[in-house]
CSV table of C-alpha atoms and ligand atoms in Angstrom, one decimal:
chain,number,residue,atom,x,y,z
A,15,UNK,CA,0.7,27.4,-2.0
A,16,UNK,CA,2.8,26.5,0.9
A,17,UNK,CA,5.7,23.8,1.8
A,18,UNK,CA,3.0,21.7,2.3
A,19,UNK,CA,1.9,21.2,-0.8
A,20,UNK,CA,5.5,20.3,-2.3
A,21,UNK,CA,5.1,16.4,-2.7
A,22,UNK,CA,2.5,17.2,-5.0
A,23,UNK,CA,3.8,17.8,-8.4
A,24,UNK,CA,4.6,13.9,-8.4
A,25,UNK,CA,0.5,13.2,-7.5
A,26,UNK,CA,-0.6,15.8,-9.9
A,27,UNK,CA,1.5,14.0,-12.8
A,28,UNK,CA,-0.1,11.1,-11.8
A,29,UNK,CA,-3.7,12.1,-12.0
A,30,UNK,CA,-4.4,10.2,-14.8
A,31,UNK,CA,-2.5,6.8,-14.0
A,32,UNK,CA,-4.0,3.5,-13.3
A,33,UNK,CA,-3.8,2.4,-9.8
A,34,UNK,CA,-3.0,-1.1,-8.8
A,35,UNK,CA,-4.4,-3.0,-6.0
A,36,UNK,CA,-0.9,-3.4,-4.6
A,37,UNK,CA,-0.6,0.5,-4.5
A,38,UNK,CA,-4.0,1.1,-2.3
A,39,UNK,CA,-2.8,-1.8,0.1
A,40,UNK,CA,0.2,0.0,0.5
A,41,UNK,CA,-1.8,3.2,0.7
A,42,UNK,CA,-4.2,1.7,3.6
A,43,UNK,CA,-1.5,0.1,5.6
A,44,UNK,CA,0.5,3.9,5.9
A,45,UNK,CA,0.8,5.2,9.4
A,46,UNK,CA,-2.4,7.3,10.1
A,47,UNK,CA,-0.4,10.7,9.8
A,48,UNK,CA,1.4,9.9,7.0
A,49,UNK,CA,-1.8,8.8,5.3
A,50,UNK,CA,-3.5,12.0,6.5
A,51,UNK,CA,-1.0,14.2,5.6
A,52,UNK,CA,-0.4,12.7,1.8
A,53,UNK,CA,-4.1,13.1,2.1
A,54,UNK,CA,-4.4,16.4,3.1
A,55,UNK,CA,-1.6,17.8,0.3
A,56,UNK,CA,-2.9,16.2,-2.7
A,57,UNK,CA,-6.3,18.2,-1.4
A,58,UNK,CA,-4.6,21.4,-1.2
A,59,UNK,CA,-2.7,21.4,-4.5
A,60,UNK,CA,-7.2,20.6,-6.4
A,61,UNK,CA,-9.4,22.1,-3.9
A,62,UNK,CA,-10.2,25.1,-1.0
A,63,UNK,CA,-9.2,22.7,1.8
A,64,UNK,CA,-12.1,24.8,3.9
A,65,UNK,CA,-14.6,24.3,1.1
A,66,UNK,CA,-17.4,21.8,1.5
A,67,UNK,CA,-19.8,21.0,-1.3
A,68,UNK,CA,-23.7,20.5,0.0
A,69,UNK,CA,-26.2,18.0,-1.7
A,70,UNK,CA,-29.7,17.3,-0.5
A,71,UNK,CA,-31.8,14.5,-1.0
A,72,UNK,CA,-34.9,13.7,-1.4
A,73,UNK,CA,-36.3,9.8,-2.0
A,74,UNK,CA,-39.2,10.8,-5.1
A,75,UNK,CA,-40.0,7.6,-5.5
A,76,UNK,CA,-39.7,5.1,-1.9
A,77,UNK,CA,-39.8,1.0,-1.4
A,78,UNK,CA,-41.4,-1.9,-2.6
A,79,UNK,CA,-38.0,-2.3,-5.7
A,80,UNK,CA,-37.7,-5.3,-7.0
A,81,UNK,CA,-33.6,-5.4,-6.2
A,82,UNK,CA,-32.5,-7.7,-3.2
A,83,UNK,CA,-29.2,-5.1,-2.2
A,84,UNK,CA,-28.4,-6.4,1.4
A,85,UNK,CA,-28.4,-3.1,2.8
A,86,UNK,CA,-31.1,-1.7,1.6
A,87,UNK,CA,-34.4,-0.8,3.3
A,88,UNK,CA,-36.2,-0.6,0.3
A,89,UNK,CA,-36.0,-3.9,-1.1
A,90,UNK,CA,-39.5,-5.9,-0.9
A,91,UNK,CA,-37.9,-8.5,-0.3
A,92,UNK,CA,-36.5,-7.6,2.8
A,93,UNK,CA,-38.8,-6.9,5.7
A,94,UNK,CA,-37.6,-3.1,6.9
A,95,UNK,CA,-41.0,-2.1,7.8
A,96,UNK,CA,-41.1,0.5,5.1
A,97,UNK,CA,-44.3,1.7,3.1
A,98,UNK,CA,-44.0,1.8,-0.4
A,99,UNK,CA,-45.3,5.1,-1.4
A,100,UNK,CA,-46.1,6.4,-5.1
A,101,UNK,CA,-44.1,8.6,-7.2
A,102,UNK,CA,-44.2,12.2,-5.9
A,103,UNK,CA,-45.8,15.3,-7.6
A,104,UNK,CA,-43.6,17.5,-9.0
A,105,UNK,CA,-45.1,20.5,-7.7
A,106,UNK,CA,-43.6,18.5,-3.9
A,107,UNK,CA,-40.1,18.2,-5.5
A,108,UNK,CA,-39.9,21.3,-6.0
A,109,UNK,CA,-41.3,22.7,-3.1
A,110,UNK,CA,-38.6,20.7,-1.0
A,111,UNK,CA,-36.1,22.0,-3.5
A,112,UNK,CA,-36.4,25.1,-2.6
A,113,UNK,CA,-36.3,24.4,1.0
A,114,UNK,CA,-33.0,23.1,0.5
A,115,UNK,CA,-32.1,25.9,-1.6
A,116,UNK,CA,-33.2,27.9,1.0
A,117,UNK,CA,-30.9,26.0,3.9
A,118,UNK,CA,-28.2,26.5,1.5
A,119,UNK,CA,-27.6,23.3,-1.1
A,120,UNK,CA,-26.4,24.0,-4.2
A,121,UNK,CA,-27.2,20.3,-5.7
A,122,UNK,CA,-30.4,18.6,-5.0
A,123,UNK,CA,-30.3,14.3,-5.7
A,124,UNK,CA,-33.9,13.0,-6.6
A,125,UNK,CA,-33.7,9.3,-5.5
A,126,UNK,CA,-36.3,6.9,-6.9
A,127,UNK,CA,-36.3,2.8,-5.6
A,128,UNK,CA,-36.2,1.2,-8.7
A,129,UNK,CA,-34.4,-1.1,-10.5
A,130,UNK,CA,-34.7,1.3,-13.8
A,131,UNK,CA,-37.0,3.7,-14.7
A,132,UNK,CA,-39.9,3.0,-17.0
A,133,UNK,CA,-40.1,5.1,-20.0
A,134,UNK,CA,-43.7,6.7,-18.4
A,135,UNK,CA,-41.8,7.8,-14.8
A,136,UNK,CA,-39.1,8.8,-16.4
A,137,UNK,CA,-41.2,11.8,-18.4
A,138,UNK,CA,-42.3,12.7,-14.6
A,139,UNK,CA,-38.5,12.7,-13.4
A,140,UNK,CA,-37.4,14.9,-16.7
A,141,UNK,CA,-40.0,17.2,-15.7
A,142,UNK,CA,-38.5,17.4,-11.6
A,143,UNK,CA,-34.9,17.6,-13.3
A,144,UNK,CA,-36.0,21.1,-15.7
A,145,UNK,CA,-38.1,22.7,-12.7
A,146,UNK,CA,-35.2,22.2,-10.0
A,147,UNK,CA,-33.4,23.7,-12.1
A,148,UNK,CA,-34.8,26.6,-13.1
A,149,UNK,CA,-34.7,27.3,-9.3
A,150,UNK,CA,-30.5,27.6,-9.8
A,151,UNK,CA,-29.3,24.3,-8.1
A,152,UNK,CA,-27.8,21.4,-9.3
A,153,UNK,CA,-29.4,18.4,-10.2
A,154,UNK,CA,-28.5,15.2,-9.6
A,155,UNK,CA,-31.0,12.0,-10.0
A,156,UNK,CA,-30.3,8.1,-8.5
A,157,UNK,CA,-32.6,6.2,-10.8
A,158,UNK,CA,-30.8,2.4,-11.3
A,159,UNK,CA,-29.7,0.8,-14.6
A,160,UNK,CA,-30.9,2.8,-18.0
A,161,UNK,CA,-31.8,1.6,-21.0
A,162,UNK,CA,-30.3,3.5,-24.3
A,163,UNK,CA,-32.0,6.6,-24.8
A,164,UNK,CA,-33.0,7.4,-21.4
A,165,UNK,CA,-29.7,9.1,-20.3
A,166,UNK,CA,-29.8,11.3,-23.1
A,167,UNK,CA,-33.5,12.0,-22.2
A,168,UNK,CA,-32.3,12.7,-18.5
A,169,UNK,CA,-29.4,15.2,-20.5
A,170,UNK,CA,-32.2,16.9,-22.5
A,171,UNK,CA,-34.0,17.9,-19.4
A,172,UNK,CA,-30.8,20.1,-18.0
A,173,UNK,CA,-29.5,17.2,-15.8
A,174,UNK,CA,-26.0,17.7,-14.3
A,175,UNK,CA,-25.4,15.0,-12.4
A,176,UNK,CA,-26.2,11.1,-12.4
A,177,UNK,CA,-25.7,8.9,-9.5
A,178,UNK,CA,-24.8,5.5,-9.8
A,179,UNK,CA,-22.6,3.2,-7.4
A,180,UNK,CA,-20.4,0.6,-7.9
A,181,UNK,CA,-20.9,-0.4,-4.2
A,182,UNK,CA,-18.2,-3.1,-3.7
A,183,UNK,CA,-15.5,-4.5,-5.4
A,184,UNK,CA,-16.6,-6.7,-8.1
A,185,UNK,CA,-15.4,-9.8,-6.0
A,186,UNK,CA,-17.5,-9.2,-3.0
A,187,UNK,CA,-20.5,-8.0,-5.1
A,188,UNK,CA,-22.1,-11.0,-5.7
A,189,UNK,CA,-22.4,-11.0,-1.4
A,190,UNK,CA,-24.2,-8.2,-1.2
A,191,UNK,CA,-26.6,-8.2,-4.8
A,192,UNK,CA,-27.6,-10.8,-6.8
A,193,UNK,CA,-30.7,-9.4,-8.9
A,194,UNK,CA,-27.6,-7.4,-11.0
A,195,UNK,CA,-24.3,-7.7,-11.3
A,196,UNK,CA,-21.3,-5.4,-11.5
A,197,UNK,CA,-21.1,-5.6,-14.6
A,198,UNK,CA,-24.5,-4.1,-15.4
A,199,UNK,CA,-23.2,-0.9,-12.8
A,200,UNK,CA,-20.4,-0.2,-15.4
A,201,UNK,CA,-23.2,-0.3,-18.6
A,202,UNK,CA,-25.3,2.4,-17.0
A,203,UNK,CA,-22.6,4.1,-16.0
A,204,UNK,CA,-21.3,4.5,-19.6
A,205,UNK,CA,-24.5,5.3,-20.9
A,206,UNK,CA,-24.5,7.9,-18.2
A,207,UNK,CA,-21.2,9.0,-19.5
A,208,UNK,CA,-21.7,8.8,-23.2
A,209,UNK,CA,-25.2,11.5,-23.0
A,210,UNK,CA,-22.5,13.4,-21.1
A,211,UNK,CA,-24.2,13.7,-18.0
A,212,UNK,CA,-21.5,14.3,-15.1
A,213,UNK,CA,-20.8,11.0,-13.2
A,214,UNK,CA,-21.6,10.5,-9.2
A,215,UNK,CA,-20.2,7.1,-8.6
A,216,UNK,CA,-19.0,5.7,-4.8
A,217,UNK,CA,-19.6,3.0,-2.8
A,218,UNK,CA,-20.3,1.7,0.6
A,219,UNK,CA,-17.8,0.3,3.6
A,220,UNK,CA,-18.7,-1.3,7.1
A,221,UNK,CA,-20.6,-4.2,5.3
A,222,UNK,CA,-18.2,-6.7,6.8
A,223,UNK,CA,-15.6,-6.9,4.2
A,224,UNK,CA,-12.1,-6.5,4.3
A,225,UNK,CA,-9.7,-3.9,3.7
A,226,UNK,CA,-8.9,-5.3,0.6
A,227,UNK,CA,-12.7,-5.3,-0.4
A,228,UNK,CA,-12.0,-1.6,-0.1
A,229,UNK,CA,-9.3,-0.9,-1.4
A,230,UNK,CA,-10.8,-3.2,-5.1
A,231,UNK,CA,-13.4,-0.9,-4.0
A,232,UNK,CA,-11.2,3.0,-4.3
A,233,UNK,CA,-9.5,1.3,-7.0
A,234,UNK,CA,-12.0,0.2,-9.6
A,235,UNK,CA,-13.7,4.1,-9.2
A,236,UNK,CA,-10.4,5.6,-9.7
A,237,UNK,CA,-9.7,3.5,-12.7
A,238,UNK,CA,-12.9,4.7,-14.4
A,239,UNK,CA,-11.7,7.0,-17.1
A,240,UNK,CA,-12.3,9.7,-16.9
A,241,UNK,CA,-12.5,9.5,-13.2
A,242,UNK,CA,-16.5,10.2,-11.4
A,243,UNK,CA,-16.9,13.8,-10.7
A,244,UNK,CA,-18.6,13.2,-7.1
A,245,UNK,CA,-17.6,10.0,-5.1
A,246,UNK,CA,-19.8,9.5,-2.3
A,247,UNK,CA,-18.1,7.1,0.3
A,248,UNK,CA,-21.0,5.7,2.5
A,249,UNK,CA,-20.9,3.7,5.5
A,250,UNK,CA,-23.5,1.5,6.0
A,251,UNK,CA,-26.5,2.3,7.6
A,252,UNK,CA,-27.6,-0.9,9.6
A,253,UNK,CA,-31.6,-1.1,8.8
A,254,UNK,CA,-33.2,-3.6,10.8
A,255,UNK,CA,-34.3,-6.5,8.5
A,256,UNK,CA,-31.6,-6.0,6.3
A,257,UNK,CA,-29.2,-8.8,5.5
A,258,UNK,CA,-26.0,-6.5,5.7
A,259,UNK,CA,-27.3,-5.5,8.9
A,260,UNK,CA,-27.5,-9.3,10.3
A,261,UNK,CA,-24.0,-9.5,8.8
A,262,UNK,CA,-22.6,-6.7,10.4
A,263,UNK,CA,-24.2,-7.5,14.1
A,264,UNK,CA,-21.8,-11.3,13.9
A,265,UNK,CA,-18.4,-9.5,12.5
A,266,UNK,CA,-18.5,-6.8,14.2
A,267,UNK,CA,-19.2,-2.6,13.1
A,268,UNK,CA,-16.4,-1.1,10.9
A,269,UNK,CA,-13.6,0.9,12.8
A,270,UNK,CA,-14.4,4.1,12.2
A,271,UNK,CA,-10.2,5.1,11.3
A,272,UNK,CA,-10.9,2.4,8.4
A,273,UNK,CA,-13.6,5.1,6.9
A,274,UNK,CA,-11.5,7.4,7.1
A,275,UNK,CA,-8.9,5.9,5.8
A,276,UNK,CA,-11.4,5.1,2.8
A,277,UNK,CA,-11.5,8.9,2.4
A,278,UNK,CA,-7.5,9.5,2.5
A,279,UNK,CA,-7.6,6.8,-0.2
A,280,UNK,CA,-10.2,8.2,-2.3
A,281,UNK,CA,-9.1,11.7,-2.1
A,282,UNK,CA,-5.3,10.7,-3.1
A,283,UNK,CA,-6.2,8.5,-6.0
A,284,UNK,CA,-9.2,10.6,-7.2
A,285,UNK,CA,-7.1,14.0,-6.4
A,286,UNK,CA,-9.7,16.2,-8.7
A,287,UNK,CA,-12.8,14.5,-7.7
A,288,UNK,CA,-15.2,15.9,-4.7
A,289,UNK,CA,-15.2,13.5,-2.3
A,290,UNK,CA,-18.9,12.9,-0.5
A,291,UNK,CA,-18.8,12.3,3.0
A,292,UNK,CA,-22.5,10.2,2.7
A,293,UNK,CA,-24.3,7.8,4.8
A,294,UNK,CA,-23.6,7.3,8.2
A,295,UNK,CA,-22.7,11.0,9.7
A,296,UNK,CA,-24.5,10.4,12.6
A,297,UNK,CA,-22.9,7.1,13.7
A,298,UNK,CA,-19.8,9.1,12.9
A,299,UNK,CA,-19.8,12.2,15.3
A,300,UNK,CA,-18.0,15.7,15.1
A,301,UNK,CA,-14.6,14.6,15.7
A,302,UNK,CA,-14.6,11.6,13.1
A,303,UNK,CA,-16.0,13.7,10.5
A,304,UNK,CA,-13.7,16.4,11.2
A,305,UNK,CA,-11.0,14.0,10.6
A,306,UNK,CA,-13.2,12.9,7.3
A,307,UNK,CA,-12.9,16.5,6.1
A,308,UNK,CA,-8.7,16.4,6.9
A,309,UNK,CA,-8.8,13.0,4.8
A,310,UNK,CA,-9.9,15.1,1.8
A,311,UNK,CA,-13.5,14.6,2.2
A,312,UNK,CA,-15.0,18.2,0.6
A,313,UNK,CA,-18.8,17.4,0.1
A,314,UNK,CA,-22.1,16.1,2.2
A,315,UNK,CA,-25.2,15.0,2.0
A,316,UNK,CA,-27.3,18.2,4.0
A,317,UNK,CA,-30.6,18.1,5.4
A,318,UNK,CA,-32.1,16.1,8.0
A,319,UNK,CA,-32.8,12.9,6.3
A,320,UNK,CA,-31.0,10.9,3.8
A,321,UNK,CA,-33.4,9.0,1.6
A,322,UNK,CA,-35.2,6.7,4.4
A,323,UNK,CA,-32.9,6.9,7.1
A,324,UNK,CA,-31.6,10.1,9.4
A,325,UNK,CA,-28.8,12.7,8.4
A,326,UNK,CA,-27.8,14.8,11.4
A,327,UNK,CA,-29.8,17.5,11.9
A,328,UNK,CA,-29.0,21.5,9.5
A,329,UNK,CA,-28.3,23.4,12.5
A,330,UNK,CA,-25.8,20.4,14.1
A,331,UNK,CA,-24.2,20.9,10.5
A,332,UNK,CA,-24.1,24.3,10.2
A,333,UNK,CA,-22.8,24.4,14.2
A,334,UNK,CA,-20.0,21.8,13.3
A,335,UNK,CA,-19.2,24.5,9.5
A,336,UNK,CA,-18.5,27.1,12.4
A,337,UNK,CA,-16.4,25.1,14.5
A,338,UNK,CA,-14.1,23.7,11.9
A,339,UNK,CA,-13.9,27.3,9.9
A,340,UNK,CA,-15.6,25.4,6.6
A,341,UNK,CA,-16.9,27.5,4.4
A,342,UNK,CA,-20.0,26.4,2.3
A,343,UNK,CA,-20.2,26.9,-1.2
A,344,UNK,CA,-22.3,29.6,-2.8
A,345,UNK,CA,-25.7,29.2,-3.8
A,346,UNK,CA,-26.6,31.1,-7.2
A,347,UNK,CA,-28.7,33.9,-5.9
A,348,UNK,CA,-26.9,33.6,-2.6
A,349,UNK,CA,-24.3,34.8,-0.6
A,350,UNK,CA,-23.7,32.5,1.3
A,351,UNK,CA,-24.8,29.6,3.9
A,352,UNK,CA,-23.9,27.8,6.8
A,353,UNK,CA,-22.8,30.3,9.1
B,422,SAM,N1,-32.2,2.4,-6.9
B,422,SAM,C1,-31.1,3.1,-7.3
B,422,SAM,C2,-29.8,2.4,-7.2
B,422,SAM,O1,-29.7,1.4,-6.6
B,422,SAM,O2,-28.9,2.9,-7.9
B,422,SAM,C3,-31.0,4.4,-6.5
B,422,SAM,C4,-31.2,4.5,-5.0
B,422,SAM,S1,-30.0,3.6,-4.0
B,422,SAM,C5,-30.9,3.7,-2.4
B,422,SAM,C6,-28.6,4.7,-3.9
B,422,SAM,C7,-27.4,4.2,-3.1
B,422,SAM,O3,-27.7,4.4,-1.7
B,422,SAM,C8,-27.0,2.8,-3.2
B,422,SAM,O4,-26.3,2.5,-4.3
B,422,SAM,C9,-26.1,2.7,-1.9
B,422,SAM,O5,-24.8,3.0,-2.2
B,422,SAM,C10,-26.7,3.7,-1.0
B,422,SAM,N2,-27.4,3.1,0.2
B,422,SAM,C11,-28.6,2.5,0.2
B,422,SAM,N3,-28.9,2.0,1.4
B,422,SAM,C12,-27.8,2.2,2.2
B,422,SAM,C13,-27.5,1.9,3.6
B,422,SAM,N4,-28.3,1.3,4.3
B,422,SAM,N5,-26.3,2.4,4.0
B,422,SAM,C14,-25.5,3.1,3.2
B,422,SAM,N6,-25.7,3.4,2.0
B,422,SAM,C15,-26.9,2.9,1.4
B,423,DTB,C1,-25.3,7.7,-2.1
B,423,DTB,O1,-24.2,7.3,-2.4
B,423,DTB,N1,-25.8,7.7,-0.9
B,423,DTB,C2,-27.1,8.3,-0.9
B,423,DTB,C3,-27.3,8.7,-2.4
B,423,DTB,N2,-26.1,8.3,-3.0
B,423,DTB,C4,-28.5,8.4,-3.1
B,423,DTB,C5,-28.2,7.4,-0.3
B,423,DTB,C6,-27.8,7.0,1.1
B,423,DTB,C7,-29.0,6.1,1.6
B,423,DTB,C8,-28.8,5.7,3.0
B,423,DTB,C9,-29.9,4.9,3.5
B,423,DTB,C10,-31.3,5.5,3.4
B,423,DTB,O2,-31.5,6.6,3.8
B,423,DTB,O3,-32.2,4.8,2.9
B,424,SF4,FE1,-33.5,-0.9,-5.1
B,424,SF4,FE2,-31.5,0.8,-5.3
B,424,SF4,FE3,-32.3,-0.2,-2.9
B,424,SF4,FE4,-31.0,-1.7,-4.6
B,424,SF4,S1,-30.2,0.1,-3.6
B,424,SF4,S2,-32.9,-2.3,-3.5
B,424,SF4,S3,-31.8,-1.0,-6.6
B,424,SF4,S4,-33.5,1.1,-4.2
């Protein structure tokens, strides 16, 4: 390690503390290089700071869920435009599984647009989760609140990974959802926990809250103990019909230093934790997501569409790995992708 990474054996010691609100204020309101460069160390001393993680998604199940979220597009109750479609064949999964396989993932995150699954889907979803896996990747699946049993079912099957958001801070919460609460993120995510299923737990910025909305935000994921493996930090997507979107066109879009900020933040009090650059790459552009990788950020979601809404395109991505000297992670059975 070099001189760099000297300021670190405090941070390391402190893995395991709890954070307090005042401490991410303080955090926030750094000098940009200071922030960067805390950021940056406390990645060096956990992680290959050239390393970058790749997830795929695919939406299995899309639209028409019962859940009002204010940003999302699949919500029937707000009008986005979008069809609701069935649940997809597995023999589809795991045809675009391999795709991604192919382009170089090494996780693939089935996302379904429900409030929870019922027990019937969820024998379908178990059935994705063992053949995706027997292709070698990861799997990860986005499925809203479980009942008891279900994440052990989902364990059964081989799954690694279980994605679940806390969103926004507790207070602002009620804002943005009100068909569930906060409260009801932190069950499933115990559940999730408990079956011993690896957590994937982030949230989303740019929704017209304030900084201290995101710092309650970093702060109640970093106090989850143990602390989420993967913490994707989206910023929102504005879908027209949406009410975040109506939100966001009076106060105003996010600065873009504030999501990256988000990112120092998350990478300094989550030091072991990869870090998912998520939704809104393409609003972002190379030199702000370069900056997002400096902040600590060491994973993305890869291919050309998120669930519903665009990703920027493989070849952009693999072009932007190149420039920046970013290595991608092997895939089992793989060299090596991305350049
Ligand atoms: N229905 C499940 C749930 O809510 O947990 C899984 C799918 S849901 C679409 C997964 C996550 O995508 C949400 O928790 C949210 O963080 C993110 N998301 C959805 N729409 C978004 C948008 N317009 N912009 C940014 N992130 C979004
Ligand atoms: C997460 O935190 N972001 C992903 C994944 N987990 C499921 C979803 C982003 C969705 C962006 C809007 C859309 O494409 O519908
Ligand atoms: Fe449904 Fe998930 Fe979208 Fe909420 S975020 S409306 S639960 S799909």
């Amino acid at each position: 390690m070099n001189d760099l990474t000297q300021p670190l054996a405090a941070a390391q010691a402190e893995t395991r503390k709890r954070w307090s609100l005042a401490e991410l204020e303080a955090l926030y309101a750094l000098p940009f290089n200071d922030l960067m460069y805390q950021a940056q160390s406390v990645h060096r001393a956990h992680f290959d700071p050239n390393a970058v993680q790749l997830s795929t998604l695919l939406s299995i199940k899309t639209g028409g869920c019962s859940e009002d979220c204010g940003y999302c597009s699949q919500s029937a109750r707000h009008d986005t435009g979008l069809e609701r479609e069935k649940l997809l064949d597995v023999a589809e999964v795991v045809t675009t599984a391999r795709a991604a396989k192919e382009a170089g993932a090494t996780r693939f995150c089935m996302g379904a647009a429900w409030r929870g699954p019922k027990e019937k889907d969820l024998g379908a979803v178990t059935e994705m989760v063992r053949e995706v896996k027997a292709l070698g990747l990861e799997t990860c699946v986005t499925l809203g609140m479980l009942k008891p049993g279900q994440a052990e079912q989902l364990k059964d099957a081989g799954l690694d990974y279980y994605n679940h958001n806390l969103d926004t801070a507790s207070e602002f919460y009620g804002q943005v959802i009100t068909t569930h609460t906060h409260a009801d993120r932190l069950d499933t995510l115990a559940q999730v926990r408990d079956a011993g299923i690896h957590v994937c737990c982030g949230g989303i910025i740019g929704m017209g809250e304030s900084r201290r909305v995101r710092a309650g935000l970093v702060l109640e994921l970093a106090n989850l103990d143990p602390q989420p493996e993967s913490v994707p930090i989206n910023m929102l997507v504005k879908v027209p019909g949406t009410p975040m979107a109506a939100v966001v066109e009076q106060s105003g879009d996010l600065d873009p230093f504030e999501f990256v900020r988000t990112i120092a933040v998350a990478r300094i009090t989550m030091p072991a934790s990869h870090v998912r650059l998520s939704a809104g790459r393409q609003e972002l552009g190379e030199g702000m997501q370069a900056l997002c990788f400096l902040a600590g950020a060491n994973s993305i979601f890869y291919g050309d569409k998120l669930l519903t809404t665009g990703n920027p395109d493989v070849s952009a991505d693999n072009a932007l790995f190149a420039k920046l000297g970013l290595n991608t992670e092997p895939v089992q059975g793989r060299r090596c992708a991305g350049h």
